[in-house]
Amino acid sequence: MRFFEPVRDRTVGETLSDQVVAAIELAIRQQQLRPGMQVPSVRQFARTHAVSTFTVSAAYSRLVARGLLVARPGSGYRVPSSARQAPVPERAPDWEPPRLGAAWLLADVFADHSIPIKSGCGWLPPEWLNEAGLQQSIRQVSRTPVTQLGGYGHPYGYHPLREYVRQALGQHGLQLDIRQVLLTHGATQALDIVIRTLLRPGDTIAVEIPCYANLLPALKLAGLVVRGVARNEDGIDLYALEALAQEGDVKALFVNTALQNPTGTTLSMSNAFRLLQLAERFDFYIIEDDVSRALLPGLGPMLAAMSGAGRVVYVSGFSKSIMPSMRVGYVAADAALTQEFAKTKMALGLTTPEMMERTVYQVLRQGKHQLHLQRVQDKLRQAHEELAGLLDEHGFEVFARPQAGLFLWARPAGKWRERGSRQLAELALKDGIWLAPGSYFYPDQPDTGWIRFNVAYSLSPALWAFMRKAGACSEN
């Protein structure tokens, strides 16, 4: 049965993904695809019609979200037995945009499911997750005797998961004792624990600019003096960092080594070596936030492995690689320092949820997680290619082209280069589009026009129709 013929003329105004959605919706309405029938697999559909698997996957995901298809692990996609004859609107008619602001971006957005197009979010699409592996792991954990779960758990976290982390880091060259691994409630809590343990109000610390947005309020709450050092495509601006270190007593530098949030860049090996030399020379800690490493194909420098766990405190977690709501992170550091981190952890909130840590461990020990990550990396690479093409087509300036990870950092042409991205983001919300203005990634929040794009959420035709309408393209 052939119900789709792609139109590859860009002047028609519809992407191939839009065309796939429309064709399947029409086939369901006309009973070519009846309730219970299976549709071609993503690869089969892509091969038959000479389109990318990402295009088909994106279309199928939209159809699932609208209730026109259902996805069953191991059996592909089907028309539901009670298929809806009228599609559910992708945006409720009574939707009202939220009030844009730093508080919404950093807190309320995680509970706000009303935004149809989440270009500014920081996580993978739900349909990209390892659903079968998660369900199997949850079932496995649910069979754990209550007698094993009745207490608070160990202050350092679930031992088998800590051992898994220790061995995994060893494969990157970071050799640790089990006493050097502390599990936390996500990487964000790990950063908070490190800040509270190592630093005191009034201390001067350095951050990349732009940097991870959620780090900034934690630093502010701790009463720290925050100084920015530019991030470039190669890594940290080492001349600026050296000048800053010469000015005063810098206690620590916070850095994303691989696939930085928000620019998507990864430190080069030479940049990493020179950074470690500066840290040694000026005697400051490096807090290595490496939460996106699982999305990096191939190898990239790991500062903790290059220098040992004395000078560098290593922070990571599983929100990017397993599931955002799976709030399990960890710290790896010198054993004596890790012991202090554990005391801080217990003072702030006692132990971390062992049920969640057990679930993460079950996902990892199944042996299929690496294959899943390879598929995610492939999807991200395809999304990078498509989004970079759209950005070029619309005249955006692209900071770097990492071809991996979640993010591209870019800014529009024309009048919006001067107006700034915050005003553009406020306008976008009225169209049900969430953009992440670059100002939120700087300590002093200058509006330089940059925008963080999540490549997995930024291919919607509605997003680019808005950009054209708003005059954010080179031809306007």
Short mmCIF file of C-alpha atoms in Angstrom, two decimals:
data_model
loop_
_atom_site.label_atom_id
_atom_site.label_comp_id
_atom_site.label_asym_id
_atom_site.label_seq_id
_atom_site.Cartn_x
_atom_site.Cartn_y
_atom_site.Cartn_z
CA MET A 1 0.00 0.00 0.00
CA ARG A 2 1.50 3.34 -1.09
CA PHE A 3 -0.22 6.41 0.32
CA PHE A 4 2.66 8.92 0.26
CA GLU A 5 4.49 10.68 -2.55
CA PRO A 6 7.04 13.22 -1.31
CA VAL A 7 7.15 16.69 -2.83
CA ARG A 8 10.72 17.96 -2.62
CA ASP A 9 10.09 21.48 -3.89
CA ARG A 10 10.93 23.85 -0.99
CA THR A 11 8.53 26.46 -2.36
CA VAL A 12 5.51 24.36 -1.35
CA GLY A 13 6.01 25.55 2.25
CA GLU A 14 5.73 22.11 3.85
CA THR A 15 8.63 20.04 5.11
CA LEU A 16 8.88 16.35 4.32
CA SER A 17 7.97 15.63 7.94
CA ASP A 18 4.77 17.72 7.54
CA GLN A 19 3.96 15.81 4.37
CA VAL A 20 4.36 12.42 6.10
CA VAL A 21 2.05 13.52 8.93
CA ALA A 22 -0.58 14.79 6.49
CA ALA A 23 -0.40 11.66 4.32
CA ILE A 24 -0.85 9.24 7.23
CA GLU A 25 -3.64 11.33 8.74
CA LEU A 26 -5.45 11.31 5.39
CA ALA A 27 -4.91 7.55 4.97
CA ILE A 28 -6.49 6.99 8.41
CA ARG A 29 -9.45 9.23 7.58
CA GLN A 30 -10.02 7.45 4.25
CA GLN A 31 -9.70 4.02 5.92
CA GLN A 32 -6.63 3.07 3.89
CA LEU A 33 -5.08 2.57 7.30
CA ARG A 34 -7.67 0.93 9.54
CA PRO A 35 -7.72 0.54 13.35
CA GLY A 36 -5.13 -1.99 14.47
CA MET A 37 -3.12 -1.92 11.24
CA GLN A 38 0.65 -1.61 11.45
CA VAL A 39 2.37 1.17 9.52
CA PRO A 40 5.79 0.66 7.93
CA SER A 41 8.76 0.85 10.31
CA VAL A 42 10.75 4.07 10.36
CA ARG A 43 13.60 2.53 8.37
CA GLN A 44 11.26 0.83 5.90
CA PHE A 45 9.27 4.04 5.28
CA ALA A 46 12.49 6.06 4.89
CA ARG A 47 13.98 3.53 2.46
CA THR A 48 10.79 3.25 0.37
CA HIS A 49 10.37 6.99 -0.04
CA ALA A 50 14.04 8.06 -0.02
CA VAL A 51 13.73 10.32 3.00
CA SER A 52 15.80 10.42 6.19
CA THR A 53 14.90 8.23 9.15
CA PHE A 54 14.91 11.38 11.30
CA THR A 55 12.16 12.88 9.11
CA VAL A 56 10.01 9.77 9.50
CA SER A 57 10.75 9.43 13.22
CA ALA A 58 9.76 13.06 13.83
CA ALA A 59 6.52 12.58 11.87
CA TYR A 60 5.62 9.36 13.68
CA SER A 61 6.30 11.02 17.04
CA ARG A 62 3.91 13.85 16.21
CA LEU A 63 1.26 11.34 15.15
CA VAL A 64 1.71 9.44 18.41
CA ALA A 65 1.36 12.67 20.39
CA ARG A 66 -1.92 13.37 18.58
CA GLY A 67 -3.28 9.88 19.21
CA LEU A 68 -3.31 8.84 15.55
CA LEU A 69 -0.61 6.20 16.06
CA VAL A 70 0.53 4.15 19.02
CA ALA A 71 4.07 2.92 19.60
CA ARG A 72 4.60 -0.51 21.10
CA PRO A 73 8.14 -1.63 22.03
CA GLY A 74 9.26 -4.43 19.74
CA SER A 75 6.29 -4.17 17.39
CA GLY A 76 6.62 -0.72 15.84
CA TYR A 77 3.81 1.73 15.18
CA ARG A 78 0.12 0.94 14.67
CA VAL A 79 -3.15 2.73 14.16
CA PRO A 80 -4.86 2.46 17.57
CA SER A 81 -7.82 0.11 17.79
CA SER A 82 -10.09 3.06 18.54
CA ALA A 83 -8.44 5.62 16.31
CA ARG A 84 -9.71 9.15 16.63
CA GLN A 85 -11.44 10.38 13.49
CA ALA A 86 -10.58 13.99 14.28
CA PRO A 87 -7.02 14.81 15.31
CA VAL A 88 -6.42 16.38 18.66
CA PRO A 89 -5.12 19.93 18.15
CA GLU A 90 -1.43 20.27 18.84
CA ARG A 91 -2.21 23.34 20.92
CA ALA A 92 -5.33 23.75 23.02
CA PRO A 93 -7.47 26.66 21.77
CA ASP A 94 -7.59 28.26 25.23
CA TRP A 95 -3.81 28.23 25.66
CA GLU A 96 -2.29 31.42 26.98
CA PRO A 97 1.45 32.10 26.92
CA PRO A 98 3.20 32.23 30.30
CA ARG A 99 5.06 35.28 31.47
CA LEU A 100 8.65 35.04 30.28
CA GLY A 101 11.34 35.57 32.87
CA ALA A 102 14.34 34.00 34.53
CA ALA A 103 12.14 32.34 37.17
CA TRP A 104 9.99 30.72 34.49
CA LEU A 105 13.01 29.52 32.51
CA LEU A 106 14.79 28.10 35.55
CA ALA A 107 11.87 26.65 37.52
CA ASP A 108 8.31 26.95 36.26
CA VAL A 109 9.14 25.65 32.78
CA PHE A 110 9.71 22.15 34.17
CA ALA A 111 6.06 22.00 35.23
CA ASP A 112 4.72 23.85 32.16
CA HIS A 113 3.50 21.36 29.55
CA SER A 114 1.43 23.90 27.63
CA ILE A 115 4.14 25.03 25.20
CA PRO A 116 3.68 23.16 21.91
CA ILE A 117 7.15 23.87 20.46
CA LYS A 118 9.95 23.53 23.03
CA SER A 119 12.95 24.74 21.05
CA GLY A 120 14.47 26.14 24.23
CA CYS A 121 14.32 23.03 26.42
CA GLY A 122 17.35 21.08 27.60
CA TRP A 123 16.35 17.43 27.27
CA LEU A 124 15.71 14.70 24.72
CA PRO A 125 12.22 14.12 23.29
CA PRO A 126 10.28 11.46 25.25
CA GLU A 127 9.96 9.29 22.14
CA TRP A 128 13.77 9.10 21.91
CA LEU A 129 14.08 7.46 25.34
CA ASN A 130 14.75 3.78 25.89
CA GLU A 131 11.16 3.02 26.86
CA ALA A 132 11.49 -0.76 26.81
CA GLY A 133 14.66 -0.68 28.92
CA LEU A 134 13.11 1.70 31.44
CA GLN A 135 9.95 -0.35 31.79
CA GLN A 136 11.93 -3.55 32.24
CA SER A 137 14.14 -1.89 34.85
CA ILE A 138 11.18 -0.52 36.79
CA ARG A 139 9.57 -3.97 36.82
CA GLN A 140 12.82 -5.48 38.05
CA VAL A 141 13.14 -2.95 40.88
CA SER A 142 9.48 -3.39 41.84
CA ARG A 143 10.27 -7.02 42.68
CA THR A 144 12.88 -5.99 45.26
CA PRO A 145 11.82 -7.17 48.75
CA VAL A 146 10.56 -4.32 50.89
CA THR A 147 12.93 -5.44 53.63
CA GLN A 148 15.82 -4.30 51.41
CA LEU A 149 14.27 -0.86 50.88
CA GLY A 150 12.92 -0.09 54.32
CA GLY A 151 15.74 2.18 55.45
CA TYR A 152 17.19 5.46 54.24
CA GLY A 153 19.96 3.84 52.22
CA HIS A 154 23.68 4.56 52.37
CA PRO A 155 24.89 8.19 52.60
CA TYR A 156 27.12 7.60 49.57
CA GLY A 157 24.30 6.01 47.55
CA TYR A 158 23.49 2.59 46.12
CA HIS A 159 26.74 0.61 46.10
CA PRO A 160 26.30 -1.36 42.82
CA LEU A 161 25.63 1.87 40.90
CA ARG A 162 28.63 3.56 42.49
CA GLU A 163 30.76 0.59 41.44
CA TYR A 164 29.35 0.83 37.89
CA VAL A 165 30.25 4.54 37.78
CA ARG A 166 33.73 3.80 39.12
CA GLN A 167 34.38 1.22 36.41
CA ALA A 168 32.88 3.40 33.65
CA LEU A 169 35.12 6.32 34.60
CA GLY A 170 38.06 3.93 34.69
CA GLN A 171 37.46 3.22 30.99
CA HIS A 172 38.08 6.94 30.39
CA GLY A 173 41.34 6.78 32.34
CA LEU A 174 40.03 8.08 35.67
CA GLN A 175 41.09 5.47 38.21
CA LEU A 176 39.11 5.72 41.44
CA ASP A 177 38.46 3.94 44.71
CA ILE A 178 34.79 3.30 45.51
CA ARG A 179 35.11 5.81 48.39
CA GLN A 180 35.63 8.53 45.78
CA VAL A 181 32.17 8.20 44.23
CA LEU A 182 29.14 9.89 45.81
CA LEU A 183 25.64 9.65 44.33
CA THR A 184 23.45 12.76 44.37
CA HIS A 185 19.97 13.91 43.46
CA GLY A 186 20.97 14.83 39.92
CA ALA A 187 24.03 16.72 38.72
CA THR A 188 22.50 20.03 39.83
CA GLN A 189 22.47 18.90 43.47
CA ALA A 190 26.02 17.67 42.99
CA LEU A 191 27.07 21.18 41.95
CA ASP A 192 25.25 22.66 44.95
CA ILE A 193 27.01 20.25 47.32
CA VAL A 194 30.39 21.13 45.82
CA ILE A 195 29.68 24.86 46.08
CA ARG A 196 28.58 24.64 49.72
CA THR A 197 31.54 22.47 50.70
CA LEU A 198 34.45 24.12 48.88
CA LEU A 199 33.47 27.79 48.74
CA ARG A 200 32.49 30.57 51.13
CA PRO A 201 30.60 33.87 50.63
CA GLY A 202 32.85 36.45 49.01
CA ASP A 203 35.07 33.92 47.24
CA THR A 204 35.86 34.69 43.61
CA ILE A 205 35.03 31.98 41.11
CA ALA A 206 35.17 31.85 37.32
CA VAL A 207 32.51 30.60 34.93
CA GLU A 208 32.40 30.22 31.20
CA ILE A 209 30.42 32.85 29.33
CA PRO A 210 27.98 31.77 28.20
CA CYS A 211 27.51 29.05 30.82
CA TYR A 212 24.95 26.58 32.20
CA ALA A 213 22.02 28.79 33.23
CA ASN A 214 20.98 26.81 36.32
CA LEU A 215 24.45 27.16 37.81
CA LEU A 216 24.18 30.94 38.10
CA PRO A 217 21.42 31.18 40.75
CA ALA A 218 23.20 28.57 42.88
CA LEU A 219 26.35 30.70 42.80
CA LYS A 220 24.36 33.82 43.65
CA LEU A 221 22.67 32.12 46.60
CA ALA A 222 26.10 31.13 47.91
CA GLY A 223 27.20 34.78 47.91
CA LEU A 224 30.09 34.20 45.51
CA VAL A 225 31.81 36.78 43.32
CA VAL A 226 31.23 35.47 39.79
CA ARG A 227 33.63 36.42 37.00
CA GLY A 228 33.15 35.38 33.40
CA VAL A 229 35.70 33.93 30.98
CA ALA A 230 34.74 33.60 27.33
CA ARG A 231 34.06 30.20 25.81
CA ASN A 232 35.14 29.81 22.21
CA GLU A 233 34.94 26.93 19.76
CA ASP A 234 38.26 25.54 21.01
CA GLY A 235 37.29 25.80 24.68
CA ILE A 236 38.15 28.32 27.41
CA ASP A 237 39.78 31.66 26.54
CA LEU A 238 42.98 30.84 28.42
CA TYR A 239 44.49 34.31 28.10
CA ALA A 240 41.42 35.84 29.75
CA LEU A 241 41.48 33.18 32.47
CA GLU A 242 45.17 33.80 33.16
CA ALA A 243 44.58 37.55 33.40
CA LEU A 244 41.70 36.98 35.82
CA ALA A 245 43.78 34.62 37.97
CA GLN A 246 46.59 37.20 38.10
CA GLU A 247 44.16 39.87 39.32
CA GLY A 248 43.10 38.02 42.45
CA ASP A 249 42.49 34.81 44.32
CA VAL A 250 40.30 32.66 42.05
CA LYS A 251 39.07 29.70 44.08
CA ALA A 252 37.48 27.61 41.33
CA LEU A 253 36.49 27.41 37.68
CA PHE A 254 33.22 25.77 36.60
CA VAL A 255 33.42 24.24 33.14
CA ASN A 256 31.50 21.92 30.80
CA THR A 257 34.15 19.79 29.11
CA ALA A 258 32.08 18.01 26.46
CA LEU A 259 29.11 19.38 24.49
CA GLN A 260 28.84 22.53 26.56
CA ASN A 261 25.48 23.96 27.52
CA PRO A 262 24.61 26.23 25.70
CA THR A 263 27.17 26.41 22.84
CA GLY A 264 27.53 22.67 22.17
CA THR A 265 31.33 22.94 21.97
CA THR A 266 33.90 20.51 23.40
CA LEU A 267 37.32 21.42 24.78
CA SER A 268 40.17 20.55 22.45
CA MET A 269 42.93 18.40 23.92
CA SER A 270 45.46 21.25 23.82
CA ASN A 271 43.01 23.63 25.49
CA ALA A 272 42.36 21.07 28.22
CA PHE A 273 46.10 20.57 28.91
CA ARG A 274 46.77 24.28 29.15
CA LEU A 275 43.72 24.77 31.37
CA LEU A 276 45.05 22.20 33.83
CA GLN A 277 48.44 23.91 33.82
CA LEU A 278 46.81 27.22 34.74
CA ALA A 279 44.84 25.58 37.55
CA GLU A 280 48.04 24.12 38.94
CA ARG A 281 49.96 27.36 38.58
CA PHE A 282 47.32 29.53 40.26
CA ASP A 283 46.07 26.85 42.66
CA PHE A 284 42.33 26.77 41.92
CA TYR A 285 39.87 23.92 41.69
CA ILE A 286 38.23 22.91 38.42
CA ILE A 287 34.62 21.79 38.79
CA GLU A 288 34.11 19.64 35.69
CA ASP A 289 30.40 19.40 34.85
CA ASP A 290 30.36 16.58 32.29
CA VAL A 291 26.69 15.65 32.19
CA SER A 292 26.46 15.39 28.38
CA ARG A 293 29.45 13.11 27.74
CA ALA A 294 27.20 10.11 26.96
CA LEU A 295 25.93 12.01 23.89
CA LEU A 296 29.45 12.55 22.53
CA PRO A 297 30.46 10.13 19.76
CA GLY A 298 34.07 9.11 20.03
CA LEU A 299 36.54 10.54 22.51
CA GLY A 300 36.93 13.91 24.15
CA PRO A 301 39.20 15.18 26.92
CA MET A 302 38.19 14.44 30.51
CA LEU A 303 39.99 16.84 32.83
CA ALA A 304 39.66 14.62 35.90
CA ALA A 305 41.26 11.72 34.05
CA MET A 306 44.08 13.92 32.75
CA SER A 307 44.98 15.35 36.16
CA GLY A 308 43.61 12.90 38.72
CA ALA A 309 40.84 13.56 41.22
CA GLY A 310 42.75 16.03 43.39
CA ARG A 311 42.70 19.28 41.41
CA VAL A 312 39.48 18.43 39.52
CA VAL A 313 36.07 17.65 41.01
CA TYR A 314 34.09 15.62 38.49
CA VAL A 315 30.28 15.98 38.29
CA SER A 316 27.90 14.11 36.02
CA GLY A 317 24.53 12.35 35.92
CA PHE A 318 22.01 10.42 33.86
CA SER A 319 19.34 12.98 32.96
CA LYS A 320 20.67 13.45 29.42
CA SER A 321 21.31 9.77 28.70
CA ILE A 322 18.47 7.92 30.49
CA MET A 323 15.59 10.26 31.37
CA PRO A 324 15.28 13.86 32.61
CA SER A 325 13.08 12.90 35.59
CA MET A 326 15.56 10.18 36.61
CA ARG A 327 17.28 12.48 39.07
CA VAL A 328 20.49 10.58 39.71
CA GLY A 329 23.86 12.30 39.54
CA TYR A 330 27.26 11.82 41.10
CA VAL A 331 30.49 13.47 42.25
CA ALA A 332 33.94 11.92 41.89
CA ALA A 333 36.82 13.50 43.79
CA ASP A 334 39.62 12.93 46.25
CA ALA A 335 38.49 10.47 48.96
CA ALA A 336 38.84 12.95 51.82
CA LEU A 337 36.97 15.61 49.84
CA THR A 338 34.26 13.14 48.87
CA GLN A 339 33.77 12.38 52.55
CA GLU A 340 33.15 16.09 53.14
CA PHE A 341 30.73 16.17 50.21
CA ALA A 342 28.83 13.26 51.80
CA LYS A 343 28.50 15.22 55.06
CA THR A 344 27.11 18.20 53.16
CA LYS A 345 24.71 15.95 51.28
CA MET A 346 23.37 14.47 54.51
CA ALA A 347 23.02 17.91 56.10
CA LEU A 348 21.02 19.22 53.13
CA GLY A 349 18.65 16.32 52.53
CA LEU A 350 19.87 13.03 53.99
CA THR A 351 20.27 10.15 51.53
CA THR A 352 19.23 10.05 47.89
CA PRO A 353 16.32 7.86 46.62
CA GLU A 354 17.63 4.30 46.38
CA MET A 355 14.64 3.20 44.27
CA MET A 356 15.71 5.64 41.57
CA GLU A 357 19.36 4.64 41.85
CA ARG A 358 18.41 0.97 41.55
CA THR A 359 16.38 1.75 38.42
CA VAL A 360 19.31 3.54 36.79
CA TYR A 361 21.57 0.63 37.66
CA GLN A 362 19.16 -1.86 36.08
CA VAL A 363 19.03 0.21 32.87
CA LEU A 364 22.83 0.26 32.70
CA ARG A 365 23.41 -3.40 33.52
CA GLN A 366 21.01 -4.70 30.82
CA GLY A 367 23.80 -4.34 28.27
CA LYS A 368 21.65 -2.51 25.70
CA HIS A 369 22.20 1.03 26.94
CA GLN A 370 25.23 1.69 24.72
CA LEU A 371 23.31 0.60 21.62
CA HIS A 372 20.49 2.94 22.62
CA LEU A 373 22.98 5.80 23.06
CA GLN A 374 24.42 5.13 19.59
CA ARG A 375 20.94 5.46 18.11
CA VAL A 376 20.40 8.72 20.02
CA GLN A 377 23.74 10.04 18.81
CA ASP A 378 22.75 9.22 15.23
CA LYS A 379 19.44 11.04 15.61
CA LEU A 380 21.17 14.06 17.10
CA ARG A 381 23.70 14.15 14.27
CA GLN A 382 20.88 14.15 11.71
CA ALA A 383 19.04 16.84 13.64
CA HIS A 384 22.20 18.96 13.75
CA GLU A 385 22.56 18.70 9.98
CA GLU A 386 18.94 19.67 9.34
CA LEU A 387 18.89 22.51 11.85
CA ALA A 388 22.20 23.94 10.68
CA GLY A 389 20.75 23.96 7.18
CA LEU A 390 17.66 25.84 8.38
CA LEU A 391 19.78 28.34 10.29
CA ASP A 392 21.95 28.96 7.22
CA GLU A 393 18.91 29.24 5.00
CA HIS A 394 17.41 31.88 7.28
CA GLY A 395 20.63 33.84 7.65
CA PHE A 396 21.43 33.03 11.27
CA GLU A 397 24.97 33.27 12.61
CA VAL A 398 26.00 29.87 13.99
CA PHE A 399 28.60 29.92 16.78
CA ALA A 400 29.88 26.36 16.21
CA ARG A 401 28.82 23.17 14.42
CA PRO A 402 29.55 20.28 16.81
CA GLN A 403 27.37 17.71 14.97
CA ALA A 404 26.63 16.12 18.36
CA GLY A 405 24.81 16.81 21.60
CA LEU A 406 21.61 18.72 22.20
CA PHE A 407 22.48 22.31 21.37
CA LEU A 408 23.31 24.82 18.68
CA TRP A 409 24.07 28.42 19.66
CA ALA A 410 23.02 30.95 17.03
CA ARG A 411 21.60 34.42 16.55
CA PRO A 412 19.31 35.92 13.93
CA ALA A 413 20.12 38.45 11.28
CA GLY A 414 18.66 41.86 10.60
CA LYS A 415 16.97 44.02 13.21
CA TRP A 416 16.89 41.27 15.86
CA ARG A 417 20.70 41.30 16.03
CA GLU A 418 20.37 44.69 17.77
CA ARG A 419 17.03 44.24 19.53
CA GLY A 420 18.19 41.10 21.28
CA SER A 421 16.74 37.64 21.68
CA ARG A 422 14.71 38.23 24.84
CA GLN A 423 12.17 40.38 23.03
CA LEU A 424 12.06 37.81 20.22
CA ALA A 425 11.43 35.07 22.80
CA GLU A 426 8.55 37.03 24.32
CA LEU A 427 7.02 37.40 20.87
CA ALA A 428 7.54 33.69 20.13
CA LEU A 429 5.63 32.64 23.24
CA LYS A 430 2.49 34.21 21.80
CA ASP A 431 2.80 31.66 18.97
CA GLY A 432 3.34 28.78 21.40
CA ILE A 433 7.11 28.65 20.83
CA TRP A 434 9.63 28.49 23.66
CA LEU A 435 13.00 30.03 22.81
CA ALA A 436 15.93 30.19 25.25
CA PRO A 437 17.34 33.74 25.10
CA GLY A 438 21.09 33.95 25.40
CA SER A 439 20.92 36.52 28.20
CA TYR A 440 20.01 33.79 30.70
CA PHE A 441 23.41 32.14 30.16
CA TYR A 442 25.47 35.14 31.31
CA PRO A 443 26.07 36.30 34.90
CA ASP A 444 25.11 39.92 34.09
CA GLN A 445 22.47 38.91 31.50
CA PRO A 446 23.48 41.10 28.52
CA ASP A 447 21.15 40.63 25.56
CA THR A 448 23.55 39.92 22.71
CA GLY A 449 20.96 38.25 20.49
CA TRP A 450 22.19 34.67 20.88
CA ILE A 451 19.67 31.84 21.27
CA ARG A 452 20.16 28.26 22.48
CA PHE A 453 18.42 25.84 20.11
CA ASN A 454 17.71 22.25 21.15
CA VAL A 455 18.28 20.48 17.82
CA ALA A 456 15.76 17.74 18.60
CA TYR A 457 12.94 20.27 19.08
CA SER A 458 13.82 22.99 16.56
CA LEU A 459 12.85 21.52 13.20
CA SER A 460 9.15 22.41 13.40
CA PRO A 461 7.94 24.37 10.34
CA ALA A 462 5.92 26.56 12.72
CA LEU A 463 9.14 27.74 14.39
CA TRP A 464 10.66 28.85 11.10
CA ALA A 465 7.40 30.33 9.86
CA PHE A 466 7.46 32.45 13.02
CA MET A 467 11.07 33.50 12.39
CA ARG A 468 10.14 34.65 8.88
CA LYS A 469 7.05 36.44 10.12
CA ALA A 470 9.01 38.18 12.90
CA GLY A 471 11.69 39.36 10.48
CA ALA A 472 14.46 37.32 12.06
CA CYS A 473 15.86 36.22 8.68
CA SER A 474 18.52 37.77 6.45
CA GLU A 475 16.12 38.59 3.66
CA ASN A 476 14.05 40.89 5.91
#
